[in-house]
Each structure stands twice: as C-alpha cells, then as structure tokens.
C-alpha cells in the first residue's frame, strides 16, 4: 500500500524545518567556498607565477642623467626666463646675458677683417711687382750670358785679324827686303819705290801691334790672362758664360729678387743653367705660365697676409660665438631644477646656473643580491612597480647591463677586508634596466622614485646582446684629421667617420640554474 501524503501540519514539524535549513546552509557554504576558491585562484595564480618565474628586489630606484647649465662667458645676467620645475625643450632660451660689450667686440673684429682683406690685396699687387722684377732680372741674366759669348766671339775675330795683320807684315817685310837688294843695282828701282815698301812694312808692324793689343784687351775684359801659358790667344774656358763675374752678379740679382717669392737655388755654387733648370722643374711640363701662376699664392708675403686675414676672421668668429653665448639655451629636453641665478648677478665662465633633468633619458638601477645574479642576463623582460603609482600602472623594461662592481666597492670608503675582521655579507650589484614604451607625458618617472622590478628569468632574453653578462666592445666614433682640417677651413662641422663592428649575438636561451628561483623578501 502506498504511504499517505504528509499533511500540512506534518510538514511544519521541527524535523522538516531542520532539514530545510540544513540544505540552505550547505548551499550558502558551497557558494562561499566557490567564491573563495575563485578569489584565491585570481590572486594566487599570478602570485605563484611571479614567485616561481621572476627574481625581484625592493632595492631599486629611478636614475637619470643631469645636465648642468653653465655660463660660457663672463657677463652680467639681464633676464632669467625659467624657474624650477618648468619644462623646457632643446634650444629654448633660459638666461639672457648683457650683449652690449660683445656686440662692440664684433664690430671691432669686423673692421679688422676689412683691414686684413685690404692688406692682402696690397700684398698681392706687391708680389706681382716682385714677379715682374724677377722676370726682368732673368732676362738680364740671359743678356749678360750673351754678352760674354759675344766677347768670346770678338776675341776669336780679333785673333783672326791679328793673324791677317801678321801675314801682311810678313809680305811687306819681304817686299822691302827685295827692294833693298834690287836697289844695289843702279837704275833697277827708284828710291821712291823703296821708301814706299819701307812704309808698308812700318804700317804692317803698327797694325800687328794694334791687333795684338785689341786681343789683350778682350782677354783681360773676360777675366783671362793677356798672354796664356799655352800661347793660344783664343783659349777660353768652356763654362766662362756660367762663371764670369758679370754673369754671377746678374744671377745674384735674380736670386735677390726671387727670394721674396720663396724661390731658392739648389746650391749657392749653382750655375745659371742649373738654377734655370731647377726653376723649370717647378712644373712637370716646364710651362712658364703655370709656374708664374703658382708663384702668387705660394709667395711668403701672400701667405703671411692670408694668415693675418684668417686670424682676423677667426677673431670675428669667436666674437660672434661669444655674442651667441649671451643667450644661454637648453641643450636637452627636460625639467628645470636647482636654479641659482637671478637678474643682475655677475657670472663667470663655467659657473653653474641651473640643472636640467631629462624626462626620457632615464633608467632603473636595481641592486640585486649576488645570489640572484646567476638568473639574470642582458635582454630579459622586466615588469616594474613604482610606489608612486601603486597598482594603477606597471611599467615594462629590459635588462641592458651590469655595473662592473658591487655597491661596497664603488663606495667612497670601501670595506677593508684585509684587516682580518671579515664577515661575509651578501653583496648587491647594480643592474641597469631600461624602460620600454615609456611615455613621460602620460606617466612620468621622477629621479629617485622607488621601484620593485620583477625579472622574468624563465623567458628567453631578446634584443641586442641577449643572454650576455657584458656588452661587446664597439669602436668609438673617430674623426679623420684631414676631414677635420678641411671642415675647420670651410667653417663646417667635422665629418665623423664611425667604424661599426658587428657583434654576433648568441642564441637567446633561458639561464640554467640548479636551484629554484628565490622569491623577493
């Protein structure tokens, strides 16, 4: 038989009520347990992932470069256009100095440049006159050589005339001797004919003597003995036209006029031929036009005038540079700090006026324990928490390098362990972390803020020098001396020639360790 259905009165018994409340409690506790498990999973899984996959430290802070703004000229401050905490861009004017004395210096140097340019023009005209004088002396030397050769030719002609006179004298003497023999025969010859032949003989003697004296005169004028030891009156040295006194004097005059042009003889005993040959060698083809064209810019007087002009121009450039220094500008983008200058102050060269902290050129110095360094490598991904922003935002970064020394060795007073009182203390090494995708306009990082970095040691390092402790050596940019000198002459910046040496990065592998990761305490 079927059991009868409970009556409404029976359903309200204490047993039934107790059973109903027990079922509700179980449902509530089950729901609470599920919620707790979800919360624990939501909090615990990331925490466990952080504990077992990262290495962290609470000894880390934001660091960055500081650019100190200093005066480059001594002057009086006229205006200060910025104050502490003002944000500036590169090229903004920060401080204005008094420009009046430097403007006066610029005008003075401009006048000196004009004067130097005029002196250079005058010197060029003078050098052209020197070149013309040297060319005239060269023609004079050639004319002197021709005169010597002409006198030598006259000597040979006079000797020939002397020989002719001697031949005529011999014939006149023979005619006179025959006339005297014939005169012994009465009526064979008249006395008049005898006297005529005697006269011809006497005239022949005089002519021979005159011709001989002319020969002596020419020889003496050529610096030769009147009567040579060999008896040959036409004897003349072969190089007489190169060693004769008038030729040497003309050569000396030429060298005196050529010396201001920077032309020197190959030797002080050089002959005119050697000097002229050396002069023609100044051009590969011996082109006189090109030789004389080069003499003008290469003349010492021209170079001296050009040097004076260059010095005057350099002084003007320096004056303009000093004038530009009257506007003290920002060299980087950043924020003004440590302002310590006011209008009316007299500043000196190198005096610090204020400082600029960059908003973009920053990094994090994380001091990890030496027992944690086995896990760390360049290129590892880092997640960073900054106390200033709490849990509202986390920054991303990567390890870029390790400081070559622990904090104790880099201290002003390093520890003296050689005394014997050594106690082993876990050292900390500064590790540099560069932020990634950092935007200072939205969430700026201020220098000195505390940071808690979490390095994901289980992930493979990436980027330049991934997996290394030390960055590879790369040659620094070098400046070519030739390009630097040409750039200085042209007034442009020297061309920097950078020698890039490619470093083969090792395959990115996670660091190996025998132990488990040590969570940050």
Short mmCIF file of C-alpha atoms in Angstrom, two decimals:
data_model
loop_
_atom_site.label_atom_id
_atom_site.label_comp_id
_atom_site.label_asym_id
_atom_site.label_seq_id
_atom_site.Cartn_x
_atom_site.Cartn_y
_atom_site.Cartn_z
CA UNK A 1 0.00 0.00 0.00
CA UNK A 2 1.17 3.47 -0.76
CA UNK A 3 2.14 5.72 2.09
CA UNK A 4 -0.25 8.59 2.59
CA UNK A 5 0.95 12.09 1.70
CA UNK A 6 2.01 14.25 4.59
CA UNK A 7 -0.43 16.74 5.80
CA UNK A 8 0.38 20.44 6.04
CA UNK A 9 0.64 20.12 9.75
CA UNK A 10 3.21 17.37 9.46
CA UNK A 11 5.45 19.45 7.09
CA UNK A 12 5.89 22.08 9.74
CA UNK A 13 7.37 19.74 12.28
CA UNK A 14 10.82 20.55 13.75
CA UNK A 15 12.49 17.77 11.83
CA UNK A 16 11.31 19.02 8.49
CA UNK A 17 12.32 22.59 9.29
CA UNK A 18 15.77 21.48 10.40
CA UNK A 19 16.30 19.56 7.21
CA UNK A 20 15.27 22.52 5.07
CA UNK A 21 17.63 24.97 6.84
CA UNK A 22 20.48 22.49 6.63
CA UNK A 23 20.09 22.28 2.87
CA UNK A 24 20.15 26.08 2.57
CA UNK A 25 23.28 26.35 4.72
CA UNK A 26 25.05 23.80 2.61
CA UNK A 27 24.19 25.75 -0.49
CA UNK A 28 25.43 29.01 1.06
CA UNK A 29 28.69 27.48 2.25
CA UNK A 30 29.23 25.87 -1.10
CA UNK A 31 28.76 29.24 -2.79
CA UNK A 32 31.13 30.91 -0.34
CA UNK A 33 33.68 28.21 -0.93
CA UNK A 34 33.41 28.65 -4.68
CA UNK A 35 33.85 32.42 -4.35
CA UNK A 36 36.87 31.96 -2.06
CA UNK A 37 38.41 29.50 -4.49
CA UNK A 38 37.86 31.91 -7.37
CA UNK A 39 39.40 34.78 -5.40
CA UNK A 40 42.33 32.60 -4.33
CA UNK A 41 42.82 31.48 -7.91
CA UNK A 42 42.60 35.08 -9.15
CA UNK A 43 45.19 36.26 -6.61
CA UNK A 44 47.21 33.12 -6.08
CA UNK A 45 47.91 32.11 -9.65
CA UNK A 46 49.59 35.46 -10.60
CA UNK A 47 51.38 35.45 -7.25
CA UNK A 48 52.63 31.91 -7.78
CA UNK A 49 53.60 32.79 -11.36
CA UNK A 50 55.55 35.77 -10.07
CA UNK A 51 57.20 33.78 -7.27
CA UNK A 52 58.32 30.86 -9.40
CA UNK A 53 59.15 32.69 -12.66
CA UNK A 54 60.70 36.00 -11.56
CA UNK A 55 63.52 37.40 -9.48
CA UNK A 56 62.88 40.71 -7.75
CA UNK A 57 64.29 43.20 -5.29
CA UNK A 58 62.93 46.18 -3.41
CA UNK A 59 66.32 47.96 -3.54
CA UNK A 60 65.76 49.78 -6.84
CA UNK A 61 65.14 53.36 -7.87
CA UNK A 62 64.79 55.58 -10.93
CA UNK A 63 68.01 57.21 -12.12
CA UNK A 64 68.92 59.53 -14.97
CA UNK A 65 71.44 62.00 -16.33
CA UNK A 66 71.55 65.58 -15.13
CA UNK A 67 72.70 68.34 -17.50
CA UNK A 68 74.13 71.32 -15.66
CA UNK A 69 73.59 74.66 -17.39
CA UNK A 70 76.67 76.87 -17.04
CA UNK A 71 77.80 80.24 -18.37
CA UNK A 72 80.34 80.09 -21.21
CA UNK A 73 81.39 83.74 -20.98
CA UNK A 74 81.82 86.18 -18.08
CA UNK A 75 78.97 88.65 -18.10
CA UNK A 76 76.05 90.18 -16.18
CA UNK A 77 72.65 88.49 -16.13
CA UNK A 78 69.86 90.54 -17.70
CA UNK A 79 66.89 88.13 -17.66
CA UNK A 80 66.09 84.69 -16.26
CA UNK A 81 63.22 83.20 -18.25
CA UNK A 82 62.61 79.95 -16.35
CA UNK A 83 62.10 78.72 -12.82
CA UNK A 84 62.33 75.39 -11.03
CA UNK A 85 60.02 72.65 -12.34
CA UNK A 86 59.49 74.46 -15.67
CA UNK A 87 59.53 72.07 -18.60
CA UNK A 88 61.79 73.14 -21.49
CA UNK A 89 62.69 71.97 -24.96
CA UNK A 90 66.12 71.79 -26.55
CA UNK A 91 67.06 75.24 -27.86
CA UNK A 92 64.82 77.24 -25.51
CA UNK A 93 66.44 80.39 -24.08
CA UNK A 94 66.89 80.05 -20.33
CA UNK A 95 69.05 83.05 -19.37
CA UNK A 96 69.90 86.25 -21.24
CA UNK A 97 73.23 87.99 -20.58
CA UNK A 98 74.26 91.56 -21.44
CA UNK A 99 75.11 91.64 -25.18
CA UNK A 100 76.44 95.20 -25.43
CA UNK A 101 80.17 94.58 -24.80
CA UNK A 102 80.17 91.57 -27.12
CA UNK A 103 78.40 93.47 -29.90
CA UNK A 104 81.13 96.11 -29.69
CA UNK A 105 83.78 93.40 -29.92
CA UNK A 106 82.06 92.03 -33.04
CA UNK A 107 82.15 95.45 -34.74
CA UNK A 108 85.85 95.89 -33.89
CA UNK A 109 86.71 92.49 -35.33
CA UNK A 110 84.71 93.24 -38.47
CA UNK A 111 86.85 96.33 -39.04
CA UNK A 112 90.00 94.25 -38.53
CA UNK A 113 88.79 91.74 -41.12
CA UNK A 114 88.22 94.54 -43.67
CA UNK A 115 91.72 95.89 -42.92
CA UNK A 116 93.27 92.45 -43.36
CA UNK A 117 91.45 92.00 -46.67
CA UNK A 118 92.83 95.33 -47.92
CA UNK A 119 96.34 94.39 -46.80
CA UNK A 120 96.03 91.10 -48.65
CA UNK A 121 95.05 92.94 -51.86
CA UNK A 122 98.01 95.32 -51.49
CA UNK A 123 100.36 92.42 -50.85
CA UNK A 124 99.12 90.62 -53.95
CA UNK A 125 99.93 93.69 -56.04
CA UNK A 126 103.38 93.92 -54.46
CA UNK A 127 104.05 90.26 -55.18
CA UNK A 128 103.03 90.73 -58.78
CA UNK A 129 105.62 93.52 -58.97
CA UNK A 130 108.20 91.17 -57.43
CA UNK A 131 107.39 88.57 -60.06
CA UNK A 132 107.81 91.13 -62.82
CA UNK A 133 111.14 92.25 -61.33
CA UNK A 134 112.32 88.65 -61.11
CA UNK A 135 111.39 88.07 -64.75
CA UNK A 136 113.31 91.23 -65.73
CA UNK A 137 116.38 90.03 -63.83
CA UNK A 138 116.10 86.69 -65.54
CA UNK A 139 116.20 88.43 -68.94
CA UNK A 140 119.13 90.50 -67.66
CA UNK A 141 120.97 87.28 -66.78
CA UNK A 142 120.38 85.88 -70.24
CA UNK A 143 121.59 89.16 -71.77
CA UNK A 144 124.74 89.03 -69.61
CA UNK A 145 125.45 85.48 -70.78
CA UNK A 146 125.00 86.62 -74.38
CA UNK A 147 127.46 89.49 -73.78
CA UNK A 148 130.09 87.04 -72.52
CA UNK A 149 129.58 84.82 -75.54
CA UNK A 150 129.73 87.91 -77.76
CA UNK A 151 133.06 88.97 -76.25
CA UNK A 152 134.40 85.47 -76.74
CA UNK A 153 133.40 85.71 -80.40
CA UNK A 154 135.04 89.13 -80.65
CA UNK A 155 138.20 87.62 -79.19
CA UNK A 156 138.29 84.99 -81.89
CA UNK A 157 137.65 87.64 -84.55
CA UNK A 158 140.44 89.85 -83.15
CA UNK A 159 142.86 86.94 -83.14
CA UNK A 160 141.95 86.31 -86.78
CA UNK A 161 142.52 89.98 -87.56
CA UNK A 162 145.87 89.74 -85.75
CA UNK A 163 146.88 86.81 -87.90
CA UNK A 164 145.86 88.76 -91.02
CA UNK A 165 148.00 91.73 -89.91
CA UNK A 166 150.92 89.43 -89.25
CA UNK A 167 150.60 87.94 -92.74
CA UNK A 168 150.52 91.40 -94.30
CA UNK A 169 153.52 92.39 -92.18
CA UNK A 170 155.46 89.38 -93.41
CA UNK A 171 154.67 90.24 -97.02
CA UNK A 172 155.59 93.92 -96.51
CA UNK A 173 158.91 92.90 -94.95
CA UNK A 174 159.64 90.56 -97.86
CA UNK A 175 158.81 93.30 -100.39
CA UNK A 176 161.07 95.75 -98.56
CA UNK A 177 163.93 93.25 -98.38
CA UNK A 178 163.70 92.57 -102.15
CA UNK A 179 163.59 96.29 -102.87
CA UNK A 180 166.79 96.79 -100.90
CA UNK A 181 168.51 94.02 -102.85
CA UNK A 182 167.35 95.42 -106.17
CA UNK A 183 168.48 98.93 -105.16
CA UNK A 184 172.05 97.72 -105.16
CA UNK A 185 171.84 97.55 -108.95
CA UNK A 186 171.99 101.13 -110.25
CA UNK A 187 168.84 102.22 -112.05
CA UNK A 188 166.93 98.97 -111.27
CA UNK A 189 164.46 100.63 -108.85
CA UNK A 190 163.76 104.15 -107.80
CA UNK A 191 164.24 105.39 -104.28
CA UNK A 192 160.57 106.23 -104.12
CA UNK A 193 159.57 102.60 -104.56
CA UNK A 194 161.99 101.58 -101.84
CA UNK A 195 160.53 104.17 -99.48
CA UNK A 196 157.00 103.01 -100.31
CA UNK A 197 157.83 99.39 -99.39
CA UNK A 198 159.53 100.50 -96.21
CA UNK A 199 156.43 102.47 -95.27
CA UNK A 200 154.23 99.43 -95.92
CA UNK A 201 156.43 97.42 -93.60
CA UNK A 202 156.28 100.02 -90.81
CA UNK A 203 152.49 100.29 -91.17
CA UNK A 204 152.22 96.47 -91.01
CA UNK A 205 154.18 96.44 -87.75
CA UNK A 206 151.85 99.04 -86.27
CA UNK A 207 148.79 97.12 -87.37
CA UNK A 208 150.08 93.89 -85.83
CA UNK A 209 150.75 95.68 -82.59
CA UNK A 210 147.29 97.26 -82.61
CA UNK A 211 145.58 93.94 -83.30
CA UNK A 212 147.59 92.29 -80.54
CA UNK A 213 146.58 94.97 -78.04
CA UNK A 214 142.93 94.54 -79.01
CA UNK A 215 143.23 90.82 -78.34
CA UNK A 216 144.86 91.53 -74.96
CA UNK A 217 142.08 93.99 -74.13
CA UNK A 218 139.30 91.47 -74.87
CA UNK A 219 141.03 88.71 -72.91
CA UNK A 220 141.52 90.95 -69.91
CA UNK A 221 137.87 92.11 -70.12
CA UNK A 222 136.88 88.42 -69.96
CA UNK A 223 138.98 87.93 -66.84
CA UNK A 224 141.63 85.95 -68.71
CA UNK A 225 145.43 86.49 -68.71
CA UNK A 226 146.62 88.65 -71.62
CA UNK A 227 149.17 86.07 -72.64
CA UNK A 228 148.04 82.50 -71.91
CA UNK A 229 150.66 79.98 -70.90
CA UNK A 230 149.77 77.80 -73.88
CA UNK A 231 150.33 80.74 -76.23
CA UNK A 232 146.85 80.19 -77.79
CA UNK A 233 145.22 83.60 -77.68
CA UNK A 234 141.76 82.13 -78.48
CA UNK A 235 141.89 79.82 -75.45
CA UNK A 236 138.68 80.41 -73.39
CA UNK A 237 137.20 78.15 -70.64
CA UNK A 238 134.14 76.22 -71.80
CA UNK A 239 131.89 77.43 -68.93
CA UNK A 240 133.03 81.03 -69.00
CA UNK A 241 129.49 82.17 -69.74
CA UNK A 242 128.39 80.50 -66.42
CA UNK A 243 131.25 81.57 -64.13
CA UNK A 244 132.10 85.07 -65.37
CA UNK A 245 131.79 87.79 -62.73
CA UNK A 246 129.11 89.80 -64.52
CA UNK A 247 127.09 86.60 -65.01
CA UNK A 248 127.42 85.73 -61.32
CA UNK A 249 126.38 89.26 -60.41
CA UNK A 250 123.32 89.03 -62.66
CA UNK A 251 122.50 85.64 -61.11
CA UNK A 252 122.80 87.14 -57.63
CA UNK A 253 120.45 89.98 -58.61
CA UNK A 254 117.99 87.41 -59.90
CA UNK A 255 118.11 85.39 -56.67
CA UNK A 256 117.68 88.55 -54.58
CA UNK A 257 114.51 89.39 -56.47
CA UNK A 258 113.29 85.77 -56.40
CA UNK A 259 113.94 85.18 -52.67
CA UNK A 260 110.78 87.07 -51.51
CA UNK A 261 108.80 84.74 -53.77
CA UNK A 262 110.09 81.68 -51.93
CA UNK A 263 112.46 80.61 -54.71
CA UNK A 264 115.85 79.36 -53.54
CA UNK A 265 118.74 78.00 -55.65
CA UNK A 266 119.57 74.30 -55.45
CA UNK A 267 123.07 75.33 -54.30
CA UNK A 268 124.91 78.58 -53.68
CA UNK A 269 127.53 77.40 -56.20
CA UNK A 270 124.94 76.51 -58.83
CA UNK A 271 125.42 77.89 -62.32
CA UNK A 272 122.73 79.86 -64.15
CA UNK A 273 121.90 76.82 -66.23
CA UNK A 274 121.32 74.73 -63.08
CA UNK A 275 119.24 77.49 -61.48
CA UNK A 276 117.06 77.92 -64.56
CA UNK A 277 116.70 74.13 -64.94
CA UNK A 278 115.58 73.88 -61.30
CA UNK A 279 113.09 76.69 -61.90
CA UNK A 280 111.56 74.87 -64.86
CA UNK A 281 111.19 71.73 -62.75
CA UNK A 282 108.55 73.53 -60.66
CA UNK A 283 106.10 72.36 -63.33
CA UNK A 284 106.08 68.81 -64.74
CA UNK A 285 105.90 70.14 -68.28
CA UNK A 286 108.05 73.22 -67.67
CA UNK A 287 105.14 75.56 -68.50
CA UNK A 288 106.20 79.08 -67.53
CA UNK A 289 102.64 80.37 -67.38
CA UNK A 290 101.68 77.77 -64.78
CA UNK A 291 104.91 78.33 -62.89
CA UNK A 292 104.34 82.06 -62.58
CA UNK A 293 100.65 81.45 -61.77
CA UNK A 294 101.69 79.30 -58.80
CA UNK A 295 104.18 81.84 -57.51
CA UNK A 296 101.44 84.28 -56.47
CA UNK A 297 99.54 82.11 -53.97
CA UNK A 298 102.74 80.43 -52.73
CA UNK A 299 104.62 83.66 -52.02
CA UNK A 300 105.53 84.03 -48.30
CA UNK A 301 104.18 87.59 -48.23
CA UNK A 302 100.83 86.36 -49.58
CA UNK A 303 100.70 83.55 -47.04
CA UNK A 304 101.52 85.99 -44.25
CA UNK A 305 98.74 88.33 -45.35
CA UNK A 306 96.36 85.38 -45.67
CA UNK A 307 97.31 84.22 -42.18
CA UNK A 308 96.55 87.67 -40.81
CA UNK A 309 93.21 87.62 -42.59
CA UNK A 310 92.43 84.17 -41.22
CA UNK A 311 93.32 85.29 -37.71
CA UNK A 312 91.11 88.35 -38.06
CA UNK A 313 88.29 86.15 -39.38
CA UNK A 314 88.82 83.68 -36.54
CA UNK A 315 88.67 86.54 -34.03
CA UNK A 316 85.42 87.69 -35.65
CA UNK A 317 84.01 84.17 -35.48
CA UNK A 318 84.98 83.95 -31.82
CA UNK A 319 83.37 87.33 -31.16
CA UNK A 320 80.16 86.18 -32.87
CA UNK A 321 80.33 82.96 -30.89
CA UNK A 322 80.72 84.86 -27.64
CA UNK A 323 77.78 87.04 -28.65
CA UNK A 324 75.68 83.94 -29.22
CA UNK A 325 76.67 82.69 -25.75
CA UNK A 326 74.80 85.66 -24.29
CA UNK A 327 71.67 83.55 -24.80
CA UNK A 328 72.02 80.52 -22.54
CA UNK A 329 69.88 77.79 -24.11
CA UNK A 330 68.74 74.33 -23.06
CA UNK A 331 70.80 71.53 -24.58
CA UNK A 332 68.23 68.78 -23.89
CA UNK A 333 64.51 68.35 -23.30
CA UNK A 334 63.71 68.16 -19.63
CA UNK A 335 62.66 69.92 -16.43
CA UNK A 336 64.49 72.78 -14.71
CA UNK A 337 65.91 72.11 -11.23
CA UNK A 338 68.42 73.81 -8.91
CA UNK A 339 68.03 77.30 -10.32
CA UNK A 340 70.53 79.55 -8.54
CA UNK A 341 70.80 82.64 -10.75
CA UNK A 342 68.91 85.94 -10.74
CA UNK A 343 68.94 89.11 -12.85
CA UNK A 344 71.86 91.36 -12.00
CA UNK A 345 74.22 88.56 -10.99
CA UNK A 346 77.73 88.62 -12.46
CA UNK A 347 78.56 85.12 -13.68
CA UNK A 348 81.90 83.60 -14.56
CA UNK A 349 82.89 81.00 -17.14
CA UNK A 350 81.76 77.56 -16.01
CA UNK A 351 79.55 78.86 -13.20
CA UNK A 352 76.51 76.60 -12.76
CA UNK A 353 73.24 78.43 -13.29
CA UNK A 354 70.71 75.61 -13.07
CA UNK A 355 70.25 71.95 -13.96
CA UNK A 356 68.02 70.11 -16.41
CA UNK A 357 66.81 66.59 -15.73
CA UNK A 358 65.80 64.64 -18.79
CA UNK A 359 62.35 63.03 -18.86
CA UNK A 360 63.30 60.46 -21.48
CA UNK A 361 66.93 59.56 -20.81
CA UNK A 362 66.23 57.63 -17.62
CA UNK A 363 66.73 54.07 -16.36
CA UNK A 364 66.28 51.98 -13.22
CA UNK A 365 69.20 50.95 -11.03
CA UNK A 366 68.18 47.69 -9.34
CA UNK A 367 70.57 46.36 -6.69
CA UNK A 368 70.16 42.58 -6.85
CA UNK A 369 71.82 40.19 -4.42
CA UNK A 370 74.82 38.33 -5.70
CA UNK A 371 72.93 35.09 -5.12
CA UNK A 372 70.34 36.27 -7.67
CA UNK A 373 72.80 37.20 -10.42
CA UNK A 374 73.03 33.64 -11.72
CA UNK A 375 69.49 34.09 -13.03
CA UNK A 376 69.98 37.44 -14.69
CA UNK A 377 71.14 38.19 -18.23
CA UNK A 378 71.03 41.12 -20.65
CA UNK A 379 67.79 41.23 -22.62
CA UNK A 380 65.49 39.68 -20.01
CA UNK A 381 61.98 41.11 -19.73
CA UNK A 382 61.21 43.12 -16.58
CA UNK A 383 57.92 44.17 -15.03
CA UNK A 384 58.23 47.12 -12.66
CA UNK A 385 56.01 48.51 -9.94
CA UNK A 386 56.53 52.09 -8.85
CA UNK A 387 55.34 53.12 -5.39
CA UNK A 388 54.17 56.47 -6.75
CA UNK A 389 51.53 54.79 -8.95
CA UNK A 390 50.87 51.75 -6.76
CA UNK A 391 48.77 49.15 -8.53
CA UNK A 392 47.33 51.61 -11.01
CA UNK A 393 50.11 51.08 -13.55
CA UNK A 394 53.05 48.78 -14.11
CA UNK A 395 55.99 49.64 -16.38
CA UNK A 396 57.80 47.34 -18.77
CA UNK A 397 61.56 47.17 -19.31
CA UNK A 398 64.58 45.02 -20.16
CA UNK A 399 67.98 44.47 -18.59
CA UNK A 400 70.62 46.39 -20.56
CA UNK A 401 73.77 45.91 -18.50
CA UNK A 402 75.54 45.14 -15.24
CA UNK A 403 77.69 47.57 -13.28
CA UNK A 404 81.32 46.42 -13.12
CA UNK A 405 81.48 46.39 -9.31
CA UNK A 406 79.26 45.95 -6.29
CA UNK A 407 77.92 48.82 -4.26
CA UNK A 408 80.50 48.35 -1.50
CA UNK A 409 83.46 48.61 -3.90
CA UNK A 410 82.04 51.72 -5.53
CA UNK A 411 81.51 53.47 -2.20
CA UNK A 412 83.61 56.46 -1.18
CA UNK A 413 85.01 54.42 1.72
CA UNK A 414 85.17 50.78 0.53
CA UNK A 415 85.39 47.97 3.08
CA UNK A 416 88.87 46.96 4.28
CA UNK A 417 88.70 43.17 4.43
CA UNK A 418 92.46 42.74 4.72
CA UNK A 419 92.37 43.58 8.45
CA UNK A 420 91.12 40.08 9.29
CA UNK A 421 87.80 41.23 10.71
CA UNK A 422 85.93 39.88 7.71
CA UNK A 423 82.30 38.90 7.95
CA UNK A 424 80.69 37.59 4.78
CA UNK A 425 77.79 39.79 3.78
CA UNK A 426 75.67 39.19 0.72
CA UNK A 427 76.71 41.88 -1.75
CA UNK A 428 74.45 43.72 -4.15
CA UNK A 429 75.31 44.58 -7.75
CA UNK A 430 73.61 47.47 -9.57
CA UNK A 431 71.75 46.18 -12.65
CA UNK A 432 70.57 48.67 -15.23
CA UNK A 433 67.02 48.31 -16.54
CA UNK A 434 65.82 50.40 -19.47
CA UNK A 435 62.08 51.16 -19.64
CA UNK A 436 60.17 50.11 -22.76
CA UNK A 437 57.32 52.09 -24.31
CA UNK A 438 57.77 54.80 -21.72
CA UNK A 439 55.76 57.99 -22.27
CA UNK A 440 56.76 60.80 -19.87
CA UNK A 441 53.80 62.92 -20.94
CA UNK A 442 51.33 60.41 -19.52
CA UNK A 443 53.08 58.71 -16.60
CA UNK A 444 56.44 60.38 -15.83
CA UNK A 445 59.08 58.65 -13.73
CA UNK A 446 60.88 61.06 -11.42
CA UNK A 447 64.51 60.57 -10.45
CA UNK A 448 64.85 58.72 -7.15
CA UNK A 449 61.43 57.01 -7.08
CA UNK A 450 61.39 53.58 -5.51
CA UNK A 451 60.81 50.70 -7.90
CA UNK A 452 60.17 46.99 -7.41
CA UNK A 453 61.36 45.15 -10.55
CA UNK A 454 60.35 41.59 -11.41
CA UNK A 455 62.72 39.92 -13.89
CA UNK A 456 61.18 37.04 -15.84
CA UNK A 457 64.08 34.63 -15.73
CA UNK A 458 62.12 31.79 -17.35
CA UNK A 459 61.57 33.77 -20.55
CA UNK A 460 64.21 33.82 -23.26
CA UNK A 461 66.21 37.11 -23.43
CA UNK A 462 65.76 39.20 -26.56
CA UNK A 463 67.20 42.26 -28.23
CA UNK A 464 70.85 43.41 -28.53
CA UNK A 465 73.45 41.36 -26.61
CA UNK A 466 70.72 38.96 -25.40
CA UNK A 467 71.90 36.36 -22.92
CA UNK A 468 75.22 38.05 -22.09
CA UNK A 469 76.65 39.50 -18.90
CA UNK A 470 78.85 42.11 -20.65
CA UNK A 471 78.13 44.26 -23.67
CA UNK A 472 80.54 43.63 -26.59
CA UNK A 473 83.23 46.15 -27.40
CA UNK A 474 82.28 48.58 -30.17
CA UNK A 475 84.83 51.11 -31.55
CA UNK A 476 84.02 54.67 -30.64
CA UNK A 477 83.32 57.25 -33.36
CA UNK A 478 86.57 58.65 -34.77
CA UNK A 479 87.24 61.93 -36.55
CA UNK A 480 89.55 61.98 -39.57
CA UNK A 481 92.25 64.66 -39.23
CA UNK A 482 92.07 65.52 -42.93
CA UNK A 483 88.30 65.96 -42.85
CA UNK A 484 88.58 67.90 -39.60
CA UNK A 485 91.11 70.36 -41.06
CA UNK A 486 89.06 70.83 -44.22
CA UNK A 487 85.95 71.31 -42.11
CA UNK A 488 87.67 73.94 -40.00
CA UNK A 489 88.80 75.78 -43.14
CA UNK A 490 85.28 75.61 -44.58
CA UNK A 491 83.62 76.52 -41.29
CA UNK A 492 81.54 73.36 -41.11
CA UNK A 493 81.24 70.57 -38.61
CA UNK A 494 83.86 67.80 -38.91
CA UNK A 495 82.62 64.69 -40.63
CA UNK A 496 82.53 61.89 -38.08
CA UNK A 497 83.55 58.55 -39.50
CA UNK A 498 82.05 55.76 -37.38
CA UNK A 499 83.51 52.30 -37.57
CA UNK A 500 80.74 49.85 -36.73
CA UNK A 501 81.80 46.41 -35.64
CA UNK A 502 79.01 43.86 -35.76
CA UNK A 503 78.80 41.65 -32.70
CA UNK A 504 77.32 38.20 -33.24
CA UNK A 505 74.65 37.72 -30.61
CA UNK A 506 74.41 34.27 -29.05
CA UNK A 507 71.13 32.37 -29.33
CA UNK A 508 68.69 33.50 -26.71
CA UNK A 509 68.38 30.77 -24.08
CA UNK A 510 66.90 30.88 -20.61
CA UNK A 511 69.55 30.84 -17.89
CA UNK A 512 70.21 27.49 -16.30
CA UNK A 513 70.39 27.02 -12.57
CA UNK A 514 70.44 24.03 -10.24
CA UNK A 515 68.09 25.57 -7.70
CA UNK A 516 64.67 27.12 -7.69
CA UNK A 517 64.12 30.84 -8.03
CA UNK A 518 64.40 32.78 -4.83
CA UNK A 519 61.36 34.98 -4.23
CA UNK A 520 61.88 38.53 -3.10
CA UNK A 521 61.55 39.00 0.61
#
